[in-house]
Tab-separated table of C-alpha atoms and ligand atoms in Angstrom:
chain	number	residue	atom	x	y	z
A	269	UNK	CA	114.233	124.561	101.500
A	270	UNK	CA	117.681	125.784	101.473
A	271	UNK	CA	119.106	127.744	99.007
A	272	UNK	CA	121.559	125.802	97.003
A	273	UNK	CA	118.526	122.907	97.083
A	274	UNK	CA	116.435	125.848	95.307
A	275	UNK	CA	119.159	126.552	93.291
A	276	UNK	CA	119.821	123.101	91.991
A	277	UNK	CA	115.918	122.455	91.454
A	278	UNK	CA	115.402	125.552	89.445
A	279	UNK	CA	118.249	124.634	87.455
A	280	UNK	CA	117.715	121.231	86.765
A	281	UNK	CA	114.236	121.225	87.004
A	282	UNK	CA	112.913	125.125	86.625
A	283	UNK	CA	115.558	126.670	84.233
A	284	UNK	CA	115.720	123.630	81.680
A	285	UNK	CA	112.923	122.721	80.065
A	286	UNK	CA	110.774	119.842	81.661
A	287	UNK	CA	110.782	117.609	79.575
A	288	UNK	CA	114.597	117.780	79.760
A	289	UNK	CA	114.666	115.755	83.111
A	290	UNK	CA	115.158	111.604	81.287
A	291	UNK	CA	118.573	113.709	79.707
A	292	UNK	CA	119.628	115.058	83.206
A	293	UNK	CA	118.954	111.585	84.535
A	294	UNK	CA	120.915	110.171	82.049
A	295	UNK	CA	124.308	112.409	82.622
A	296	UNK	CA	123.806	112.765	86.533
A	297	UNK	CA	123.563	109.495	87.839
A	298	UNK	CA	122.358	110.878	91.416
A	299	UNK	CA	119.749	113.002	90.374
A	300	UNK	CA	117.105	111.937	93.092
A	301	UNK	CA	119.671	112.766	95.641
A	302	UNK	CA	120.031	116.632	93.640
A	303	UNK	CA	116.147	116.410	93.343
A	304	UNK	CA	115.244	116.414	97.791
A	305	UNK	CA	112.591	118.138	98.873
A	306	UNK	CA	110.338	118.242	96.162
A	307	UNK	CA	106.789	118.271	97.083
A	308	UNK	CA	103.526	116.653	96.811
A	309	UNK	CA	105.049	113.705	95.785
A	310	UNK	CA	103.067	110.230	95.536
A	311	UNK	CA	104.430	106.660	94.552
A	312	UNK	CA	102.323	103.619	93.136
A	313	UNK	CA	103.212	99.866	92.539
A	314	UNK	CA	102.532	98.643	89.000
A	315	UNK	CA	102.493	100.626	85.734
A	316	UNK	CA	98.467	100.590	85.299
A	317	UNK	CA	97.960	102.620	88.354
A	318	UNK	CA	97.954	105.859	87.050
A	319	UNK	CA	95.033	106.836	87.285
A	320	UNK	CA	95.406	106.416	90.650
A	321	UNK	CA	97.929	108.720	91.025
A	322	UNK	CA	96.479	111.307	88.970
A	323	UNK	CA	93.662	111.097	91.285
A	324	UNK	CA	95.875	111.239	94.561
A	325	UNK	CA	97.967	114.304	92.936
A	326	UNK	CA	94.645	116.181	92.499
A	327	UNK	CA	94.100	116.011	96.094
A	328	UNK	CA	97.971	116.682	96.642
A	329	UNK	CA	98.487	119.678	94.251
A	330	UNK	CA	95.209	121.937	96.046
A	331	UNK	CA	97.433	121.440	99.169
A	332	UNK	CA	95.180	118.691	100.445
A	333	UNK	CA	96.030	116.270	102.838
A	334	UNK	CA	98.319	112.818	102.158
A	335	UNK	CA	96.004	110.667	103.809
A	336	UNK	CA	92.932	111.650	101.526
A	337	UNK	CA	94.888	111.728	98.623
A	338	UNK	CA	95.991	107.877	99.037
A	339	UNK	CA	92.158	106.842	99.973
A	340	UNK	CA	91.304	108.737	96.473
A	341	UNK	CA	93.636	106.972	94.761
A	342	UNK	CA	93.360	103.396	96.035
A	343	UNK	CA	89.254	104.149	95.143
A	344	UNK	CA	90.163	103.935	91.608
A	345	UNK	CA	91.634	100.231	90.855
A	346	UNK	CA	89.172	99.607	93.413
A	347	UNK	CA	86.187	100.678	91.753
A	348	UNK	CA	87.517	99.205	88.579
A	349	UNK	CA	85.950	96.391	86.558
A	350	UNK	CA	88.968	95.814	84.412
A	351	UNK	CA	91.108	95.496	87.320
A	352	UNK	CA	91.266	91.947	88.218
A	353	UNK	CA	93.507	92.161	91.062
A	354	UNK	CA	91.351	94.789	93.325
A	355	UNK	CA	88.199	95.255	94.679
A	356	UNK	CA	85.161	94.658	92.211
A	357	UNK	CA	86.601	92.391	89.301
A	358	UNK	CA	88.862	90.848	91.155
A	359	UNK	CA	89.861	87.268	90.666
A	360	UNK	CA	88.219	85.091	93.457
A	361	UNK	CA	89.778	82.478	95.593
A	362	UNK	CA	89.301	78.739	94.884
A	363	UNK	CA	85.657	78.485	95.774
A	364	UNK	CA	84.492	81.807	93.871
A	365	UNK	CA	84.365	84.414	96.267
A	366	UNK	CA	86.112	87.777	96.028
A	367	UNK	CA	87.673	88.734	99.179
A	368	UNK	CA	89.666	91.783	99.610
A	369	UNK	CA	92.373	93.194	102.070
A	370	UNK	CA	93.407	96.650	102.438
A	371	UNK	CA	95.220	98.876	104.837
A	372	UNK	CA	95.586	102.469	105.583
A	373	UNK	CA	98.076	104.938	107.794
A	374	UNK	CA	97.902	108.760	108.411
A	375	UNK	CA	100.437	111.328	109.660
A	376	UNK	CA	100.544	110.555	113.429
A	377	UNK	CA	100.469	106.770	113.336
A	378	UNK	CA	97.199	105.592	112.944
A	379	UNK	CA	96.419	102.736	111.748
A	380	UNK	CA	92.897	101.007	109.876
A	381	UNK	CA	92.878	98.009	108.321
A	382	UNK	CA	90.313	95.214	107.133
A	383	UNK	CA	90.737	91.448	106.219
A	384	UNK	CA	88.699	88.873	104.499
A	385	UNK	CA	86.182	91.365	103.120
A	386	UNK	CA	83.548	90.689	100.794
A	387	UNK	CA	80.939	92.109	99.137
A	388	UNK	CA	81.967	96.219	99.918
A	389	UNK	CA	83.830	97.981	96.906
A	390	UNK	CA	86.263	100.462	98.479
A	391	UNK	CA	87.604	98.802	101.350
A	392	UNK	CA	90.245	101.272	101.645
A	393	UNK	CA	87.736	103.351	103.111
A	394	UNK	CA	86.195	100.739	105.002
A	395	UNK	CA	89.888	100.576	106.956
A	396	UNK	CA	89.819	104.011	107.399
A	397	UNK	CA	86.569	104.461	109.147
A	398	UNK	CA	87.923	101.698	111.235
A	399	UNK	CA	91.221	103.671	112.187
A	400	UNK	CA	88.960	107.055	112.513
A	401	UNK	CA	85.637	105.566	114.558
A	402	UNK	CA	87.037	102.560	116.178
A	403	UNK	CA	89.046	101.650	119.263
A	404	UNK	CA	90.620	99.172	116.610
A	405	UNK	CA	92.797	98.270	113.972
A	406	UNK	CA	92.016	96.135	112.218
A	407	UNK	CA	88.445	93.869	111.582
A	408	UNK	CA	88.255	90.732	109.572
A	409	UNK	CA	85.583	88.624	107.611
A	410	UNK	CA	81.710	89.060	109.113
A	411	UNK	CA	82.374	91.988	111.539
A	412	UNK	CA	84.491	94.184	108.900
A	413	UNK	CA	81.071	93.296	106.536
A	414	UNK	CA	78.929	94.346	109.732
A	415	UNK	CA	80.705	97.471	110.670
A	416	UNK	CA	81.126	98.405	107.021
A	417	UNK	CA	77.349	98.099	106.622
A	418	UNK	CA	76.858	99.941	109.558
A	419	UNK	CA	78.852	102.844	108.371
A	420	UNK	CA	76.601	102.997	105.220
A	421	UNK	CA	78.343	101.352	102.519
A	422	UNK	CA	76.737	98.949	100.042
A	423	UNK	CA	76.471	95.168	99.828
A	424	UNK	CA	77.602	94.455	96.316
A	425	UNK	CA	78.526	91.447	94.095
A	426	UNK	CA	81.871	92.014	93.430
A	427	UNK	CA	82.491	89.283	90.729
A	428	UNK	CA	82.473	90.149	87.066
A	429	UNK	CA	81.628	87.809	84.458
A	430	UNK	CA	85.153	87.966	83.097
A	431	UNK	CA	86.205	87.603	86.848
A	432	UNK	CA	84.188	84.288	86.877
A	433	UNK	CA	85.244	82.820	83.670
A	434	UNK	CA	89.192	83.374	85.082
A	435	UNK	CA	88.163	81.343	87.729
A	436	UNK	CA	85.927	78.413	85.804
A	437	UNK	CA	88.563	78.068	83.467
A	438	UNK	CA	90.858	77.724	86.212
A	439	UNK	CA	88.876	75.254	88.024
A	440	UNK	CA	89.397	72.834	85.089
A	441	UNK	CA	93.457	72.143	86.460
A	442	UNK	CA	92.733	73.364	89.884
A	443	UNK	CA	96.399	74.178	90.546
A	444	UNK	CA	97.566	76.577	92.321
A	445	UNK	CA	100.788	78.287	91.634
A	446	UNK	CA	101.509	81.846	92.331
A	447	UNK	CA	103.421	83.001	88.734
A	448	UNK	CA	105.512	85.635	88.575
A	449	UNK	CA	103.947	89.034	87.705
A	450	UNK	CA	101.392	87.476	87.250
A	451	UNK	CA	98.372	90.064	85.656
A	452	UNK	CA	100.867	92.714	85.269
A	453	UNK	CA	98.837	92.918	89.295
A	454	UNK	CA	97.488	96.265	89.231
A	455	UNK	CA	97.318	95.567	93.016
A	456	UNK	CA	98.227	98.795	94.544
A	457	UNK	CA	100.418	100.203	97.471
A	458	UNK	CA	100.511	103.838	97.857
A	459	UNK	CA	102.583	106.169	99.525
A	460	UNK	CA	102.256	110.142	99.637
A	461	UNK	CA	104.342	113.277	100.614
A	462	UNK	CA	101.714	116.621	100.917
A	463	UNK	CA	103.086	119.624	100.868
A	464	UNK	CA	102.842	120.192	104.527
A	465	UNK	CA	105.430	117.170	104.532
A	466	UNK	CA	102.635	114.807	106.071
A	467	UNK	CA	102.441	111.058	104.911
A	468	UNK	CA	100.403	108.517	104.418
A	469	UNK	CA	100.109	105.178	102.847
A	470	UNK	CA	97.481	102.788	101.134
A	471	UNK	CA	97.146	99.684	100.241
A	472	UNK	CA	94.093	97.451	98.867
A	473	UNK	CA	93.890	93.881	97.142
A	474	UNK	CA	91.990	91.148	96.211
A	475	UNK	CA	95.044	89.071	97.471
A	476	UNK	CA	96.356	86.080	94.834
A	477	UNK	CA	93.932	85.106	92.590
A	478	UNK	CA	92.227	81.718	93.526
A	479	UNK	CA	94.096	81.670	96.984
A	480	UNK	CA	92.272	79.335	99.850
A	481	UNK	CA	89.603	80.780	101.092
A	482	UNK	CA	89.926	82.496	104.106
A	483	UNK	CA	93.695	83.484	103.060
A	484	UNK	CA	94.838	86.595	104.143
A	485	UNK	CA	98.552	87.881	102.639
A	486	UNK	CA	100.530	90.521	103.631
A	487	UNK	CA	98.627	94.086	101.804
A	488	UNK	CA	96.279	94.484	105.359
A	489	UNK	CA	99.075	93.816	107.658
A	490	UNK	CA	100.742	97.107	109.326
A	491	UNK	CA	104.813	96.944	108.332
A	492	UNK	CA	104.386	94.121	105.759
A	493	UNK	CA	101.977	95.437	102.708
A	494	UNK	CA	102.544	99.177	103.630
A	495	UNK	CA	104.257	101.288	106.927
A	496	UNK	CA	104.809	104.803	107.308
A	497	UNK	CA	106.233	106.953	110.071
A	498	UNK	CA	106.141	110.310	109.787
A	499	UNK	CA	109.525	111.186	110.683
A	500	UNK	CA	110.741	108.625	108.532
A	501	UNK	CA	109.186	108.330	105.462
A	502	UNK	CA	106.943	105.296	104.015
A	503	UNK	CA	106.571	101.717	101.931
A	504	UNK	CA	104.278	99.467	100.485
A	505	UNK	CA	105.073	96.000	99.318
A	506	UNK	CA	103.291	93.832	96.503
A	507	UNK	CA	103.655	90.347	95.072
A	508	UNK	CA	103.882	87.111	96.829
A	509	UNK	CA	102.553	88.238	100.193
A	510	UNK	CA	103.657	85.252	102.101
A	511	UNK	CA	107.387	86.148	101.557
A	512	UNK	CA	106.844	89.878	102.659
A	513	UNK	CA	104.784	88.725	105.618
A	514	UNK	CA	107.430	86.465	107.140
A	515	UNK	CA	109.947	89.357	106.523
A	516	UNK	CA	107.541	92.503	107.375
A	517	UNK	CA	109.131	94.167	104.274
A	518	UNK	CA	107.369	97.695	104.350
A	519	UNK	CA	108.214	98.147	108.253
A	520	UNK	CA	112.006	97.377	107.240
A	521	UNK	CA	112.394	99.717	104.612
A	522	UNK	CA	111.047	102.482	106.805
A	523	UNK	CA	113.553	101.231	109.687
A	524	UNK	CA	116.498	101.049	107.122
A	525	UNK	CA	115.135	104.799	105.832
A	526	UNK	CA	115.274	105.959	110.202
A	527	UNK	CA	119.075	104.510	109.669
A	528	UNK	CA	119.878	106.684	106.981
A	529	UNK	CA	119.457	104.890	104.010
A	530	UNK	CA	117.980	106.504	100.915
A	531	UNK	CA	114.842	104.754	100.212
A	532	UNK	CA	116.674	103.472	96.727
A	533	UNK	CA	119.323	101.720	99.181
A	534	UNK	CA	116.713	100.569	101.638
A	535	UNK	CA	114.282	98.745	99.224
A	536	UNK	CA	117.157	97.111	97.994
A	537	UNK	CA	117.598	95.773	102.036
A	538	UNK	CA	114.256	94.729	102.345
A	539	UNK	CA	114.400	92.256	98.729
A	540	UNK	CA	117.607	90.832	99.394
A	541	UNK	CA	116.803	89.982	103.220
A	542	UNK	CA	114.073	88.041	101.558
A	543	UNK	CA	115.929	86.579	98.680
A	544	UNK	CA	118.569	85.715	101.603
A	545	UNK	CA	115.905	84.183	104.285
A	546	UNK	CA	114.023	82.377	101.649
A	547	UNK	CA	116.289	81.450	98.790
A	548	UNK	CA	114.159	78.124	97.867
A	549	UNK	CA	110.634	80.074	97.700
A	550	UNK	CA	112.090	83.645	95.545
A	551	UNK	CA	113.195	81.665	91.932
A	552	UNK	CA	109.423	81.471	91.275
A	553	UNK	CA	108.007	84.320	93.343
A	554	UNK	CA	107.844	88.197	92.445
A	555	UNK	CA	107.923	90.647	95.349
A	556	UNK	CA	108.414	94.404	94.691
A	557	UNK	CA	109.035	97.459	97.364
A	558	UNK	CA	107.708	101.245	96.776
A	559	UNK	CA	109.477	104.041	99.051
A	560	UNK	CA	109.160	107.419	99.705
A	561	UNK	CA	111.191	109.850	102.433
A	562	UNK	CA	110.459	113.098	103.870
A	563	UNK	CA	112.305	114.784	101.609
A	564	UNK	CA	110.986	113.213	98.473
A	565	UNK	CA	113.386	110.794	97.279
A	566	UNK	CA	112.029	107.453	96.279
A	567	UNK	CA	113.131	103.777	95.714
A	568	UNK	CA	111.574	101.134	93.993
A	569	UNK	CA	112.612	97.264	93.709
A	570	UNK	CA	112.000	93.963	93.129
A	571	UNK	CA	113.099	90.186	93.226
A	572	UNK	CA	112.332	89.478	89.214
A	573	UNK	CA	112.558	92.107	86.720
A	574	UNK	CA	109.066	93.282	85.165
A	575	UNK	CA	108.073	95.507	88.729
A	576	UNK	CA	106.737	98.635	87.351
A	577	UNK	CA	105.817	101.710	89.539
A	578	UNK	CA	104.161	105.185	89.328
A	579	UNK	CA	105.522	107.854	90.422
A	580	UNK	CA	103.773	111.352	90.265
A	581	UNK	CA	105.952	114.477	91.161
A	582	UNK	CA	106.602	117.771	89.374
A	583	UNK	CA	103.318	117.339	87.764
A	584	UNK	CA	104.420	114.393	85.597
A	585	UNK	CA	103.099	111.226	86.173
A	586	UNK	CA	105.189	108.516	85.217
A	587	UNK	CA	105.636	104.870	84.727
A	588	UNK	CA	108.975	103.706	85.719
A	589	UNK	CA	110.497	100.254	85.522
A	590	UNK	CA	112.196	99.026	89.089
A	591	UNK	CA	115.402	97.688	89.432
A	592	UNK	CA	115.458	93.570	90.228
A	593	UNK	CA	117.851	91.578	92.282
A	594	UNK	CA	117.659	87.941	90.139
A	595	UNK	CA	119.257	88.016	86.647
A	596	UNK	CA	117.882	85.774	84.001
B	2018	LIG	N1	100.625	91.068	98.011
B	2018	LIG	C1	99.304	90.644	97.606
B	2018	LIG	C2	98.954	89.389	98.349
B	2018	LIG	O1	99.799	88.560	98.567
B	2018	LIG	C3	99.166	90.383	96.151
B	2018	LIG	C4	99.690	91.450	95.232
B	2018	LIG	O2	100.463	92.283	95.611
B	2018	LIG	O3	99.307	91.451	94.101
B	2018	LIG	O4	97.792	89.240	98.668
């Protein structure tokens, strides 16, 4: 780091006290740009998720590695009952079953990623295994469930009771409308800067509750729920994971980032390419955009206001609200 950079971060950051930083933010309207280069640095959609980045800063601030710390923290909505949007307690699809999508990407480009899951609680780790022991990148329905089971991990029933009610009380209308921000979705994209300027990215789902079965959306898919390159910087996506999937949202914000853009700027290109392409389908459709460079400097967006993020750096974790495109 440079020594004006130092300079300014002692100041602003060191010198002052930290809890100073929302009045600094305030009167310098550029402060990410002042605040490059400060590592770990990990970045989370929605506002519940932070205990998933508390988990992937304790990995982060030993020194450890950005791909473990985004496994560790996509494990926790994952492993959470409450969490109706990921892994066990999610809300099924139409006919009852819970099936989950998740990705994963390291430092040097490789890739894991699983589809149509069911029954195995942590299938972020399931997609990693698949990037680390397979010739493959991604697997899908019965032979992700084989070669998870293979690898060791358990057969589970994944539905909750309240998870079940959600969907017996839904049964009643049957209708299917994806609402925006809907469950506050604690659905969660992850991106992380280590201190040895490695990233990585995560992302895991349960995909829109009561969705057909055999839908798959965006979170699983390389460049559309989460991209990183490591000379670049990264991006996950959440929300309605058609839109992002016809746009490949995450791999555009990382290509906007490799033209210069700060991530801010290039989340903002990656929501208003969609609102642009798919005018009719955004009125009633949320889709937000995390971001993280290599010097971390972060961006978050989203069509409709009420896209919350995490973002852990400094040793503060904190919920932050996203700027939206749509007024009204
Ligand atoms: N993008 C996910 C999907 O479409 C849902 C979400 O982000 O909550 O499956």
């Amino acid at each position: 780091m440079n020594t004006r950079r130092k300079f300014l971060q002692h100041t602003l950051w060191g010198g002052l006290a930290a809890g100073s930083a929302s009045f600094w933010e305030r009167i310098v309207p550029n402060i990410d740009l002042l605040n490059a280069d400060v590592l770990p640095v990990v970045i989370a959609t929605w506002g519940p998720n932070t205990k998933a980045t508390a988990a992937a800063w304790e990995v982060l601030s030993k020194g450890g590695r950005a791909l473990d710390a985004v496994e560790a923290g996509a494990r926790v909505p994952e492993a959470d009952p409450e969490d109706s949007s990921v892994g066990y307690g999610g809300l099924p699809d139409r006919d009852g079953n819970v099936t989950l999508d998740a990705c994963i990407m390291d430092e040097f480009g490789n890739a894991g990623s699983v589809n149509f899951l069911q029954h195995i609680m942590h299938p972020i780790s399931v997609a990693r295994r698949v990037m680390e022991k397979t010739p493959h990148v991604m697997l899908s329905g019965e032979g992700a469930l084989q070669f998870a089971l293979q690898e060791g991990f358990k057969k589970e029933n994944l539905l909750t009771d309240s998870a079940r009610q959600a969907w017996e009380a839904w049964k009643v209308k049957s209708e299917y409308k994806p609402v925006i921000n809907i469950e506050r979705h604690d659905t969660i994209g992850m991106v992380a800067l280590d201190k040895q300027r490695r990233i990585a990215g995560a992302c895991t789902t349960s995909g829109l509750a009561f969705k057909m079965h055999g839908r798959v959306g965006d979170s699983p898919i390389i460049g559309a729920g989460m991209f990183v390159d490591n000379e670049v910087g990264g991006a996950a996506a959440t929300g309605l994971g058609e839109l992002v999937l016809r746009t490949l949202g995450s791999f555009l914000v990382v290509e906007e980032m490799r033209r210069g853009a700060h991530p801010q700027k290039a989340v903002e290109t990656a929501v208003k390419r969609i609102a642009r392409k798919h005018a009719s389908l955004v009125k009633d459709a949320q889709v937000g955009f995390v971001a993280i460079d290599k010097k971390g400097r972060h961006g978050a967006f989203s069509i409709h206001k009420g896209f919350n993020y995490v973002l852990y750096q400094q040793g503060e974790n904190k919920v932050m609200e996203a700027g939206h495109l749509l007024r009204g």
